[in-house]
């Protein structure tokens, strides 16, 4: 025990030294300044996030997904946005921090509420809607409840919904997922395929269970398709795999005509990206479908 005590004392002393180093007001090195600045910025970002939640300062944009065969809009993806000092800020600005703080379920639940409030207009789009979901969402009871409510409302209006998933761990929630899929004719989009957690095994599992209907190729695959022969070979292989399943393919980050044509020839079904449309407010999306 004595040894442990000593260690603790030593640790305590070291910790004090480090604190003194970081927080001393004299002779701060450039590195210390940078570190403190980073902490300050993070603290500010966290404050913003809680404000967004408390004051419901979030909204959503829609990005059209287009058929590569004929260029018509086939679906819309819902993308979270934040309202910061009257400006609309991208999900990407805060999404990593939201996950880090364990707040994603709170944000996604709020987003479901907002979607519910605009369900009439969303159904006027007349197209299936893709909604991003994280495995943590399903652990929050209020998320599950709101999701069921929203799904049945969309079902009443004849609008199919698919959930975009990136994380394997979602599939710890098999029972709930199976029930949802059955009760609401819900399907799943494998998002960001080729990056992060979306593994080949996950794809095989989803296909085997008959739950997946779309596979979204990650930006990194699309952007390197024309220049990297190995990536091209992999993408072509994926397309050939999906032909033996019910999966349709969607390419993210289609940014120009050349890549669009190459992907179409490769047999990819749908495209999403700045070449077609940027994410836009619901009002604008409604004008497109008018
Ligand atoms: O729209 P933007 O490029 O800023 O999105 C950045 C990332 O945030 C994307 O990878 C997307 O998957 C994620 N994202 C966008 N909207 C949502 C959402 O409503 N819920 C969750 N969980 N993730 C989202
Ligand atoms: O959920 P997911 O990771 O698929 O989100 C896709 C994100 O990628 C969207 O939030 C959107 O803002 C962004 N995005 C959409 N189209 C393009 C594009 O053509 N190029 C790039 N770099 N990003 C895009
Ligand atoms: Mn997505």
PDB file of C-alpha atoms in Angstrom, residues 4 30 73 78 81 98 133-134 174 178 182 200 206 249 262 265 287:
ATOM      1  CA  UNK A   4       0.794   2.927  -4.186  1.00  0.00           C
ATOM      2  CA  UNK A  30       4.066  29.249 -28.069  1.00  0.00           C
ATOM      3  CA  UNK A  73     -34.417  13.400 -58.783  1.00  0.00           C
ATOM      4  CA  UNK A  78     -31.931  15.135 -44.825  1.00  0.00           C
ATOM      5  CA  UNK A  81     -27.843  22.344 -39.970  1.00  0.00           C
ATOM      6  CA  UNK A  98     -21.404  16.250 -30.871  1.00  0.00           C
ATOM      7  CA  UNK A 133     -29.116   7.743 -37.849  1.00  0.00           C
ATOM      8  CA  UNK A 134     -26.431   6.738 -35.361  1.00  0.00           C
ATOM      9  CA  UNK A 174     -31.400  -6.192 -34.126  1.00  0.00           C
ATOM     10  CA  UNK A 178     -36.257  -6.018 -37.422  1.00  0.00           C
ATOM     11  CA  UNK A 182     -41.424  -5.177 -40.620  1.00  0.00           C
ATOM     12  CA  UNK A 200     -17.816  -5.867 -45.776  1.00  0.00           C
ATOM     13  CA  UNK A 206     -27.596  -6.443 -43.895  1.00  0.00           C
ATOM     14  CA  UNK A 249     -25.653   1.996 -55.503  1.00  0.00           C
ATOM     15  CA  UNK A 262     -17.614   7.364 -65.623  1.00  0.00           C
ATOM     16  CA  UNK A 265     -20.855   3.668 -67.334  1.00  0.00           C
ATOM     17  CA  UNK A 287     -39.745  24.570 -56.000  1.00  0.00           C
TER      18      UNK A 287
END
